PDB file of C-alpha atoms in Angstrom:
ATOM      1  CA  MET A   1     -46.975-217.878  38.208  1.00 46.00           C
ATOM      2  CA  ARG A   2     -43.622-216.236  38.785  1.00 44.00           C
ATOM      3  CA  PRO A   3     -41.031-218.342  40.608  1.00 44.00           C
ATOM      4  CA  LEU A   4     -39.587-216.812  43.689  1.00 43.00           C
ATOM      5  CA  HIS A   5     -36.437-214.860  42.935  1.00 44.00           C
ATOM      6  CA  LEU A   6     -34.170-212.351  44.467  1.00 39.00           C
ATOM      7  CA  LEU A   7     -34.739-208.616  44.311  1.00 41.00           C
ATOM      8  CA  PRO A   8     -34.505-206.901  40.916  1.00 42.00           C
ATOM      9  CA  MET A   9     -31.757-204.397  40.379  1.00 40.00           C
ATOM     10  CA  GLY A  10     -34.202-201.507  40.874  1.00 43.00           C
ATOM     11  CA  LEU A  11     -35.015-202.657  44.349  1.00 38.00           C
ATOM     12  CA  THR A  12     -31.366-203.248  45.258  1.00 39.00           C
ATOM     13  CA  ALA A  13     -30.588-199.600  44.615  1.00 39.00           C
ATOM     14  CA  LEU A  14     -33.555-198.380  46.589  1.00 37.00           C
ATOM     15  CA  LEU A  15     -32.677-200.591  49.561  1.00 37.00           C
ATOM     16  CA  ALA A  16     -29.071-199.404  49.712  1.00 39.00           C
ATOM     17  CA  CYS A  17     -29.923-197.000  52.539  1.00 39.00           C
ATOM     18  CA  ALA A  18     -31.762-199.547  54.640  1.00 41.00           C
ATOM     19  CA  ALA A  19     -29.977-200.755  57.758  1.00 39.00           C
ATOM     20  CA  ALA A  20     -29.195-204.395  57.034  1.00 40.00           C
ATOM     21  CA  ALA A  21     -29.049-206.868  59.894  1.00 41.00           C
ATOM     22  CA  PRO A  22     -28.726-210.647  60.180  1.00 43.00           C
ATOM     23  CA  ARG A  23     -31.923-212.303  59.118  1.00 45.00           C
ATOM     24  CA  PRO A  24     -33.932-213.838  61.966  1.00 44.00           C
ATOM     25  CA  VAL A  25     -33.871-217.597  62.302  1.00 42.00           C
ATOM     26  CA  PRO A  26     -37.388-218.973  61.827  1.00 44.00           C
ATOM     27  CA  PRO A  27     -38.838-221.147  64.587  1.00 45.00           C
ATOM     28  CA  ALA A  28     -39.447-224.854  64.274  1.00 44.00           C
ATOM     29  CA  PRO A  29     -41.831-225.651  61.406  1.00 44.00           C
ATOM     30  CA  THR A  30     -45.507-225.465  62.174  1.00 42.00           C
ATOM     31  CA  PRO A  31     -47.572-228.531  61.216  1.00 42.00           C
ATOM     32  CA  PRO A  32     -50.328-228.082  58.627  1.00 42.00           C
ATOM     33  CA  SER A  33     -53.599-226.698  59.843  1.00 40.00           C
ATOM     34  CA  THR A  34     -56.414-229.167  60.189  1.00 38.00           C
ATOM     35  CA  GLY A  35     -59.076-226.637  61.088  1.00 40.00           C
ATOM     36  CA  PRO A  36     -62.519-226.318  59.555  1.00 38.00           C
ATOM     37  CA  ALA A  37     -63.244-224.875  56.137  1.00 41.00           C
ATOM     38  CA  VAL A  38     -62.501-221.173  55.801  1.00 41.00           C
ATOM     39  CA  THR A  39     -65.439-218.862  56.468  1.00 40.00           C
ATOM     40  CA  PRO A  40     -65.481-215.163  57.289  1.00 40.00           C
ATOM     41  CA  THR A  41     -67.042-215.830  60.688  1.00 37.00           C
ATOM     42  CA  ALA A  42     -64.809-218.704  61.713  1.00 37.00           C
ATOM     43  CA  THR A  43     -61.507-217.095  60.749  1.00 41.00           C
ATOM     44  CA  VAL A  44     -60.029-214.551  63.122  1.00 45.00           C
ATOM     45  CA  GLU A  45     -56.611-213.226  63.898  1.00 48.00           C
ATOM     46  CA  ALA A  46     -56.160-214.403  67.445  1.00 42.00           C
ATOM     47  CA  ASP A  47     -53.304-212.243  68.722  1.00 46.00           C
ATOM     48  CA  ALA A  48     -52.783-209.350  66.392  1.00 45.00           C
ATOM     49  CA  SER A  49     -50.372-207.613  68.746  1.00 45.00           C
ATOM     50  CA  ALA A  50     -48.224-210.635  69.559  1.00 43.00           C
ATOM     51  CA  ASP A  51     -45.226-209.160  67.776  1.00 46.00           C
ATOM     52  CA  ALA A  52     -45.778-205.477  68.595  1.00 43.00           C
ATOM     53  CA  ALA A  53     -42.632-205.478  70.687  1.00 39.00           C
ATOM     54  CA  ALA A  54     -40.812-202.660  68.921  1.00 38.00           C
ATOM     55  CA  THR A  55     -42.152-199.671  70.847  1.00 35.00           C
ATOM     56  CA  ALA A  56     -40.835-196.112  70.720  1.00 36.00           C
ATOM     57  CA  THR A  57     -41.795-193.240  73.218  1.00 33.00           C
ATOM     58  CA  SER A  58     -45.128-189.294  46.340  1.00 33.00           C
ATOM     59  CA  GLU A  59     -46.403-188.978  43.905  1.00 34.00           C
ATOM     60  CA  ALA A  60     -48.769-186.069  43.074  1.00 34.00           C
ATOM     61  CA  PRO A  61     -51.936-186.585  40.965  1.00 36.00           C
ATOM     62  CA  ASP A  62     -51.485-186.653  37.221  1.00 38.00           C
ATOM     63  CA  ALA A  63     -53.530-183.477  36.789  1.00 37.00           C
ATOM     64  CA  GLY A  64     -50.315-181.437  36.808  1.00 39.00           C
ATOM     65  CA  PRO A  65     -48.752-179.005  39.281  1.00 38.00           C
ATOM     66  CA  VAL A  66     -50.902-176.514  41.177  1.00 40.00           C
ATOM     67  CA  GLU A  67     -49.678-172.953  40.976  1.00 42.00           C
ATOM     68  CA  GLY A  68     -49.986-170.286  43.632  1.00 44.00           C
ATOM     69  CA  PRO A  69     -49.206-169.898  47.326  1.00 42.00           C
ATOM     70  CA  ASP A  70     -51.203-172.997  48.318  1.00 45.00           C
ATOM     71  CA  ALA A  71     -49.412-175.325  45.931  1.00 45.00           C
ATOM     72  CA  ALA A  72     -48.227-178.580  47.529  1.00 44.00           C
ATOM     73  CA  PRO A  73     -44.601-179.611  47.025  1.00 49.00           C
ATOM     74  CA  ALA A  74     -44.048-181.850  44.019  1.00 50.00           C
ATOM     75  CA  SER A  75     -43.643-185.522  44.846  1.00 57.00           C
ATOM     76  CA  THR A  76     -40.413-187.306  44.048  1.00 76.00           C
ATOM     77  CA  SER A  77     -41.732-190.783  44.810  1.00 85.00           C
ATOM     78  CA  ALA A  78     -39.690-193.622  43.393  1.00 90.00           C
ATOM     79  CA  CYS A  79     -42.757-195.874  43.322  1.00 95.00           C
ATOM     80  CA  ASN A  80     -45.552-196.531  40.892  1.00 95.00           C
ATOM     81  CA  GLU A  81     -49.073-196.146  42.175  1.00 97.00           C
ATOM     82  CA  GLN A  82     -50.957-199.428  42.134  1.00 97.00           C
ATOM     83  CA  ALA A  83     -54.035-201.068  43.608  1.00 97.00           C
ATOM     84  CA  PRO A  84     -54.121-204.371  45.502  1.00 97.00           C
ATOM     85  CA  GLN A  85     -54.582-207.419  43.297  1.00 98.00           C
ATOM     86  CA  ASP A  86     -58.213-208.456  43.665  1.00 97.00           C
ATOM     87  CA  PHE A  87     -57.575-212.185  44.023  1.00 98.00           C
ATOM     88  CA  LEU A  88     -55.358-211.525  47.073  1.00 98.00           C
ATOM     89  CA  VAL A  89     -57.958-209.457  48.961  1.00 98.00           C
ATOM     90  CA  ARG A  90     -59.237-211.525  51.880  1.00 96.00           C
ATOM     91  CA  GLY A  91     -62.887-210.689  51.389  1.00 96.00           C
ATOM     92  CA  ASN A  92     -62.655-211.798  47.750  1.00 96.00           C
ATOM     93  CA  PHE A  93     -60.899-215.128  48.134  1.00 96.00           C
ATOM     94  CA  LEU A  94     -63.070-216.160  51.092  1.00 95.00           C
ATOM     95  CA  LYS A  95     -66.138-215.699  48.907  1.00 95.00           C
ATOM     96  CA  GLY A  96     -64.505-217.826  46.220  1.00 94.00           C
ATOM     97  CA  GLY A  97     -64.187-220.890  48.424  1.00 94.00           C
ATOM     98  CA  ALA A  98     -61.331-223.323  48.942  1.00 94.00           C
ATOM     99  CA  ALA A  99     -59.927-223.020  45.407  1.00 96.00           C
ATOM    100  CA  ALA A 100     -59.693-219.228  45.686  1.00 97.00           C
ATOM    101  CA  VAL A 101     -58.023-219.491  49.100  1.00 96.00           C
ATOM    102  CA  GLN A 102     -55.428-221.914  47.741  1.00 96.00           C
ATOM    103  CA  ARG A 103     -54.817-219.667  44.748  1.00 97.00           C
ATOM    104  CA  ALA A 104     -53.969-216.738  47.022  1.00 97.00           C
ATOM    105  CA  ILE A 105     -51.785-218.922  49.241  1.00 97.00           C
ATOM    106  CA  GLN A 106     -49.852-220.348  46.286  1.00 97.00           C
ATOM    107  CA  TYR A 107     -49.159-216.874  44.899  1.00 98.00           C
ATOM    108  CA  ARG A 108     -47.715-215.798  48.242  1.00 98.00           C
ATOM    109  CA  THR A 109     -45.704-219.022  48.440  1.00 97.00           C
ATOM    110  CA  ASP A 110     -44.188-218.481  45.003  1.00 97.00           C
ATOM    111  CA  THR A 111     -43.606-214.761  45.529  1.00 97.00           C
ATOM    112  CA  TYR A 112     -42.520-214.420  49.154  1.00 98.00           C
ATOM    113  CA  GLY A 113     -41.475-217.860  50.423  1.00 97.00           C
ATOM    114  CA  TYR A 114     -42.829-221.181  51.648  1.00 97.00           C
ATOM    115  CA  PHE A 115     -44.422-221.315  55.090  1.00 97.00           C
ATOM    116  CA  ARG A 116     -44.714-224.970  55.992  1.00 95.00           C
ATOM    117  CA  GLY A 117     -48.200-226.387  55.611  1.00 94.00           C
ATOM    118  CA  PHE A 118     -49.428-223.701  53.215  1.00 96.00           C
ATOM    119  CA  GLY A 119     -48.974-223.972  49.462  1.00 96.00           C
ATOM    120  CA  ARG A 120     -46.714-226.190  47.371  1.00 96.00           C
ATOM    121  CA  PRO A 121     -43.002-225.402  47.696  1.00 95.00           C
ATOM    122  CA  GLY A 122     -40.677-225.302  44.737  1.00 92.00           C
ATOM    123  CA  PRO A 123     -37.490-227.417  44.675  1.00 91.00           C
ATOM    124  CA  ASP A 124     -35.356-224.650  46.204  1.00 91.00           C
ATOM    125  CA  ALA A 125     -38.026-223.050  48.383  1.00 94.00           C
ATOM    126  CA  LEU A 126     -36.944-221.010  51.382  1.00 97.00           C
ATOM    127  CA  PRO A 127     -39.151-219.643  54.196  1.00 97.00           C
ATOM    128  CA  PRO A 128     -40.315-216.017  54.070  1.00 97.00           C
ATOM    129  CA  SER A 129     -38.104-215.287  57.065  1.00 96.00           C
ATOM    130  CA  HIS A 130     -35.059-215.823  54.841  1.00 97.00           C
ATOM    131  CA  TYR A 131     -35.953-212.635  52.963  1.00 98.00           C
ATOM    132  CA  VAL A 132     -36.803-210.473  55.968  1.00 98.00           C
ATOM    133  CA  VAL A 133     -34.685-207.368  56.596  1.00 98.00           C
ATOM    134  CA  ASP A 134     -34.528-204.730  59.298  1.00 98.00           C
ATOM    135  CA  THR A 135     -35.947-201.414  58.187  1.00 98.00           C
ATOM    136  CA  THR A 136     -37.751-198.421  59.678  1.00 98.00           C
ATOM    137  CA  PHE A 137     -41.135-196.787  59.203  1.00 98.00           C
ATOM    138  CA  MET A 138     -41.844-193.304  60.533  1.00 97.00           C
ATOM    139  CA  GLY A 139     -38.711-193.566  62.665  1.00 96.00           C
ATOM    140  CA  LEU A 140     -39.579-196.912  64.266  1.00 98.00           C
ATOM    141  CA  PRO A 141     -37.795-200.227  63.622  1.00 98.00           C
ATOM    142  CA  VAL A 142     -39.706-203.046  61.941  1.00 98.00           C
ATOM    143  CA  LYS A 143     -38.848-206.309  60.173  1.00 98.00           C
ATOM    144  CA  MET A 144     -40.387-206.753  56.706  1.00 98.00           C
ATOM    145  CA  HIS A 145     -39.868-208.817  53.551  1.00 98.00           C
ATOM    146  CA  ALA A 146     -37.210-207.108  51.457  1.00 98.00           C
ATOM    147  CA  LYS A 147     -39.444-207.029  48.381  1.00 98.00           C
ATOM    148  CA  VAL A 148     -41.992-204.682  49.974  1.00 98.00           C
ATOM    149  CA  VAL A 149     -39.610-202.328  51.771  1.00 98.00           C
ATOM    150  CA  PRO A 150     -39.495-199.904  48.786  1.00 97.00           C
ATOM    151  CA  ALA A 151     -43.292-199.572  48.854  1.00 98.00           C
ATOM    152  CA  LEU A 152     -43.227-198.938  52.604  1.00 98.00           C
ATOM    153  CA  ARG A 153     -40.693-196.164  52.086  1.00 97.00           C
ATOM    154  CA  CYS A 154     -42.900-194.538  49.470  1.00 97.00           C
ATOM    155  CA  VAL A 155     -45.870-194.688  51.858  1.00 98.00           C
ATOM    156  CA  GLU A 156     -43.795-192.840  54.435  1.00 97.00           C
ATOM    157  CA  GLU A 157     -42.883-190.179  51.877  1.00 97.00           C
ATOM    158  CA  GLU A 158     -46.552-189.806  50.954  1.00 97.00           C
ATOM    159  CA  ILE A 159     -47.592-189.410  54.598  1.00 97.00           C
ATOM    160  CA  LYS A 160     -44.982-186.727  55.157  1.00 96.00           C
ATOM    161  CA  LEU A 161     -46.123-184.919  52.027  1.00 95.00           C
ATOM    162  CA  ALA A 162     -49.902-185.248  52.205  1.00 95.00           C
ATOM    163  CA  CYS A 163     -50.768-185.652  55.895  1.00 96.00           C
ATOM    164  CA  THR A 164     -49.232-182.523  57.413  1.00 94.00           C
ATOM    165  CA  GLU A 165     -52.671-181.262  58.472  1.00 94.00           C
ATOM    166  CA  HIS A 166     -53.265-184.478  60.433  1.00 94.00           C
ATOM    167  CA  PRO A 167     -50.166-185.004  62.595  1.00 94.00           C
ATOM    168  CA  TYR A 168     -49.817-188.417  64.190  1.00 96.00           C
ATOM    169  CA  THR A 169     -46.860-190.075  65.861  1.00 97.00           C
ATOM    170  CA  ALA A 170     -46.750-193.855  65.700  1.00 97.00           C
ATOM    171  CA  ARG A 171     -45.515-195.545  68.869  1.00 97.00           C
ATOM    172  CA  ALA A 172     -45.352-199.264  68.049  1.00 97.00           C
ATOM    173  CA  LEU A 173     -45.105-201.407  64.919  1.00 98.00           C
ATOM    174  CA  ALA A 174     -45.441-205.143  64.276  1.00 97.00           C
ATOM    175  CA  GLY A 175     -44.137-206.627  61.046  1.00 97.00           C
ATOM    176  CA  VAL A 176     -43.065-210.191  60.296  1.00 97.00           C
ATOM    177  CA  ARG A 177     -44.505-212.963  62.454  1.00 95.00           C
ATOM    178  CA  PHE A 178     -43.218-216.511  62.813  1.00 95.00           C
ATOM    179  CA  LYS A 179     -46.426-218.124  64.060  1.00 94.00           C
ATOM    180  CA  ASN A 180     -49.707-218.218  62.162  1.00 94.00           C
ATOM    181  CA  THR A 181     -52.463-216.370  64.013  1.00 89.00           C
ATOM    182  CA  TYR A 182     -55.315-217.186  61.634  1.00 91.00           C
ATOM    183  CA  ARG A 183     -57.579-220.190  62.014  1.00 85.00           C
ATOM    184  CA  GLY A 184     -59.539-222.392  59.663  1.00 85.00           C
ATOM    185  CA  GLY A 185     -56.926-223.069  56.982  1.00 87.00           C
ATOM    186  CA  GLU A 186     -55.974-219.435  56.330  1.00 93.00           C
ATOM    187  CA  VAL A 187     -52.539-217.906  56.873  1.00 96.00           C
ATOM    188  CA  THR A 188     -51.796-214.346  57.960  1.00 97.00           C
ATOM    189  CA  ASN A 189     -49.786-212.054  55.703  1.00 98.00           C
ATOM    190  CA  HIS A 190     -47.560-211.251  58.697  1.00 98.00           C
ATOM    191  CA  ILE A 191     -46.016-214.705  58.095  1.00 97.00           C
ATOM    192  CA  TYR A 192     -44.775-213.509  54.697  1.00 98.00           C
ATOM    193  CA  GLY A 193     -43.406-210.248  56.077  1.00 98.00           C
ATOM    194  CA  ILE A 194     -45.770-208.195  53.886  1.00 98.00           C
ATOM    195  CA  ALA A 195     -48.105-206.937  56.636  1.00 98.00           C
ATOM    196  CA  ILE A 196     -47.603-204.214  59.222  1.00 98.00           C
ATOM    197  CA  ASP A 197     -49.643-203.279  62.308  1.00 98.00           C
ATOM    198  CA  ILE A 198     -49.537-199.707  63.579  1.00 98.00           C
ATOM    199  CA  ASP A 199     -50.205-199.015  67.259  1.00 97.00           C
ATOM    200  CA  PRO A 200     -52.291-202.116  68.080  1.00 94.00           C
ATOM    201  CA  GLY A 201     -53.256-200.589  71.417  1.00 91.00           C
ATOM    202  CA  LEU A 202     -54.758-197.492  69.786  1.00 94.00           C
ATOM    203  CA  ASN A 203     -56.208-198.743  66.499  1.00 96.00           C
ATOM    204  CA  THR A 204     -59.009-201.254  66.963  1.00 94.00           C
ATOM    205  CA  CYS A 205     -59.914-204.649  65.513  1.00 95.00           C
ATOM    206  CA  CYS A 206     -63.627-204.788  66.284  1.00 94.00           C
ATOM    207  CA  GLY A 207     -64.205-207.970  64.279  1.00 92.00           C
ATOM    208  CA  CYS A 208     -61.431-209.895  66.008  1.00 91.00           C
ATOM    209  CA  VAL A 209     -61.628-212.064  69.113  1.00 88.00           C
ATOM    210  CA  LYS A 210     -61.471-210.798  72.686  1.00 88.00           C
ATOM    211  CA  PRO A 211     -60.086-208.555  73.999  1.00 89.00           C
ATOM    212  CA  TRP A 212     -59.879-206.629  70.724  1.00 88.00           C
ATOM    213  CA  ASN A 213     -63.613-206.512  70.084  1.00 89.00           C
ATOM    214  CA  GLU A 214     -64.214-205.268  73.622  1.00 90.00           C
ATOM    215  CA  ALA A 215     -62.355-201.993  73.097  1.00 91.00           C
ATOM    216  CA  PRO A 216     -64.461-198.943  74.076  1.00 91.00           C
ATOM    217  CA  ALA A 217     -64.206-197.620  70.525  1.00 90.00           C
ATOM    218  CA  CYS A 218     -65.936-200.788  69.272  1.00 93.00           C
ATOM    219  CA  GLN A 219     -68.933-200.198  71.524  1.00 91.00           C
ATOM    220  CA  ARG A 220     -69.753-196.638  70.556  1.00 88.00           C
ATOM    221  CA  PRO A 221     -71.655-195.531  67.426  1.00 89.00           C
ATOM    222  CA  ALA A 222     -69.433-194.554  64.508  1.00 88.00           C
ATOM    223  CA  ARG A 223     -69.987-193.375  60.966  1.00 90.00           C
ATOM    224  CA  SER A 224     -67.172-195.615  59.728  1.00 91.00           C
ATOM    225  CA  GLU A 225     -64.161-197.541  60.952  1.00 93.00           C
ATOM    226  CA  TYR A 226     -62.092-194.380  60.546  1.00 94.00           C
ATOM    227  CA  ASP A 227     -63.850-193.101  63.679  1.00 93.00           C
ATOM    228  CA  ARG A 228     -62.739-196.132  65.692  1.00 92.00           C
ATOM    229  CA  MET A 229     -59.000-195.544  65.440  1.00 95.00           C
ATOM    230  CA  ALA A 230     -56.431-192.992  66.525  1.00 95.00           C
ATOM    231  CA  MET A 231     -54.512-193.065  63.243  1.00 97.00           C
ATOM    232  CA  PRO A 232     -55.616-190.418  60.704  1.00 97.00           C
ATOM    233  CA  GLU A 233     -57.628-191.495  57.670  1.00 97.00           C
ATOM    234  CA  CYS A 234     -54.943-189.800  55.596  1.00 97.00           C
ATOM    235  CA  TRP A 235     -52.509-192.574  56.530  1.00 98.00           C
ATOM    236  CA  VAL A 236     -54.872-195.187  55.137  1.00 98.00           C
ATOM    237  CA  HIS A 237     -55.026-193.435  51.772  1.00 97.00           C
ATOM    238  CA  ALA A 238     -51.232-193.130  51.672  1.00 97.00           C
ATOM    239  CA  PHE A 239     -50.869-196.893  52.102  1.00 98.00           C
ATOM    240  CA  GLU A 240     -53.582-197.609  49.542  1.00 98.00           C
ATOM    241  CA  ARG A 241     -51.803-195.488  46.948  1.00 97.00           C
ATOM    242  CA  TYR A 242     -48.895-197.916  46.772  1.00 97.00           C
ATOM    243  CA  GLY A 243     -50.472-201.364  46.723  1.00 98.00           C
ATOM    244  CA  PHE A 244     -51.352-201.913  50.380  1.00 98.00           C
ATOM    245  CA  TYR A 245     -54.774-203.101  51.511  1.00 98.00           C
ATOM    246  CA  TRP A 246     -56.306-201.868  54.792  1.00 98.00           C
ATOM    247  CA  LEU A 247     -58.082-204.554  56.809  1.00 97.00           C
ATOM    248  CA  GLY A 248     -60.364-201.860  58.168  1.00 96.00           C
ATOM    249  CA  HIS A 249     -62.357-202.593  54.985  1.00 96.00           C
ATOM    250  CA  ASP A 250     -62.569-206.272  55.917  1.00 96.00           C
ATOM    251  CA  VAL A 251     -65.167-207.959  58.142  1.00 95.00           C
ATOM    252  CA  LEU A 252     -62.440-208.064  60.810  1.00 95.00           C
ATOM    253  CA  LYS A 253     -62.447-204.235  60.948  1.00 96.00           C
ATOM    254  CA  ASP A 254     -58.750-204.461  61.729  1.00 97.00           C
ATOM    255  CA  THR A 255     -57.794-200.795  61.575  1.00 97.00           C
ATOM    256  CA  MET A 256     -54.188-201.257  62.674  1.00 97.00           C
ATOM    257  CA  HIS A 257     -53.348-203.621  59.811  1.00 98.00           C
ATOM    258  CA  PHE A 258     -51.987-202.973  56.299  1.00 98.00           C
ATOM    259  CA  GLU A 259     -50.807-205.690  53.898  1.00 98.00           C
ATOM    260  CA  PHE A 260     -49.063-205.350  50.570  1.00 98.00           C
ATOM    261  CA  LEU A 261     -51.229-207.015  47.913  1.00 98.00           C
ATOM    262  CA  GLY A 262     -49.833-205.223  44.886  1.00 98.00           C
ATOM    263  CA  ASP A 263     -47.272-206.586  42.439  1.00 98.00           C
ATOM    264  CA  PRO A 264     -43.832-206.422  44.101  1.00 97.00           C
ATOM    265  CA  GLU A 265     -42.162-206.342  40.679  1.00 96.00           C
ATOM    266  CA  HIS A 266     -44.098-203.183  39.805  1.00 96.00           C
ATOM    267  CA  ILE A 267     -43.200-201.115  42.873  1.00 97.00           C
ATOM    268  CA  VAL A 268     -40.178-199.244  41.556  1.00 94.00           C
ATOM    269  CA  LYS A 269     -40.513-196.840  38.637  1.00 91.00           C
ATOM    270  CA  GLY A 270     -38.552-197.891  35.596  1.00 84.00           C
ATOM    271  CA  ALA A 271     -38.566-201.584  36.477  1.00 71.00           C
ATOM    272  CA  ALA A 272     -39.274-203.939  33.589  1.00 59.00           C
ATOM    273  CA  PRO A 273     -43.026-204.483  33.265  1.00 51.00           C
ATOM    274  CA  VAL A 274     -44.215-207.802  34.649  1.00 45.00           C
ATOM    275  CA  SER A 275     -47.629-209.334  34.144  1.00 43.00           C
ATOM    276  CA  SER A 276     -49.786-209.031  37.254  1.00 41.00           C
ATOM    277  CA  ALA A 277     -52.440-211.445  36.028  1.00 45.00           C
ATOM    278  CA  PRO A 278     -53.579-213.790  38.802  1.00 47.00           C
ATOM    279  CA  PRO A 279     -52.280-217.342  38.672  1.00 48.00           C
ATOM    280  CA  PRO A 280     -54.597-220.134  37.563  1.00 49.00           C
ATOM    281  CA  ALA A 281     -56.718-221.848  40.176  1.00 47.00           C
ATOM    282  CA  VAL A 282     -55.033-224.822  41.800  1.00 44.00           C
ATOM    283  CA  ASP A 283     -56.472-228.126  42.892  1.00 42.00           C
ATOM    284  CA  GLY A 284     -55.665-230.164  45.920  1.00 37.00           C
ATOM    285  CA  GLY A 285     -54.886-229.315  49.519  1.00 35.00           C
ATOM    286  CA  ARG A 286     -52.272-227.157  51.131  1.00 32.00           C
TER     287      ARG A 286
END
């Protein structure tokens, strides 16, 4: 497992244009969870919009450029395309039991910071909030872990390039969270500053608790979860291109929610290659 470290030089250059602000002070530590064993049915995100307070009224395929009047503009994305790491996908580690859950938690602890009660901290461990910065996405302010800001910027570039036929204006974002909103021994990726919610009031979470699962869109027939949200499907694919996972694929059907599960050291093109192999399974409790 990689020890937690500061941003590589490639990321520092890419973040030079971000509006830096004092890092938020994390709240008092939260005691370890003593809930029941993790199961897909018992674990829910209780208040997915708790932090949606900030409200406001790419890379082309490798097949080569398309010639002719309908050719799309060439992408100048600074990011590598990558898929989420399988062992970090919620549906995968829940199926793997307690050891798989702890493996995913420890990776996030080592990579993004120690949230008290989850994972084993290193000798100089700092909370994820220490690495949170102010940034923007689609013109709206949001607080995210500095390591994933470059990927978020590349998603925005991809949306602007590829989603012109499906215009959509985001109105509210929720990024870092300082209170865990999962139950049963699981921890939300909002805690690590690597998850973002887009328009919680418009994009449903039909597998969550009330009132989310009571939304009218959850009650009507739909071919897929894409039909239960206001956000265009094109946005989902833009996020997925750069290492984010959409919880619309999860049993929660959380269509507002994207979380970065790729390798943060592999985001920027030209960065030194780093092994993305999953860490070994760990024994013991949180």
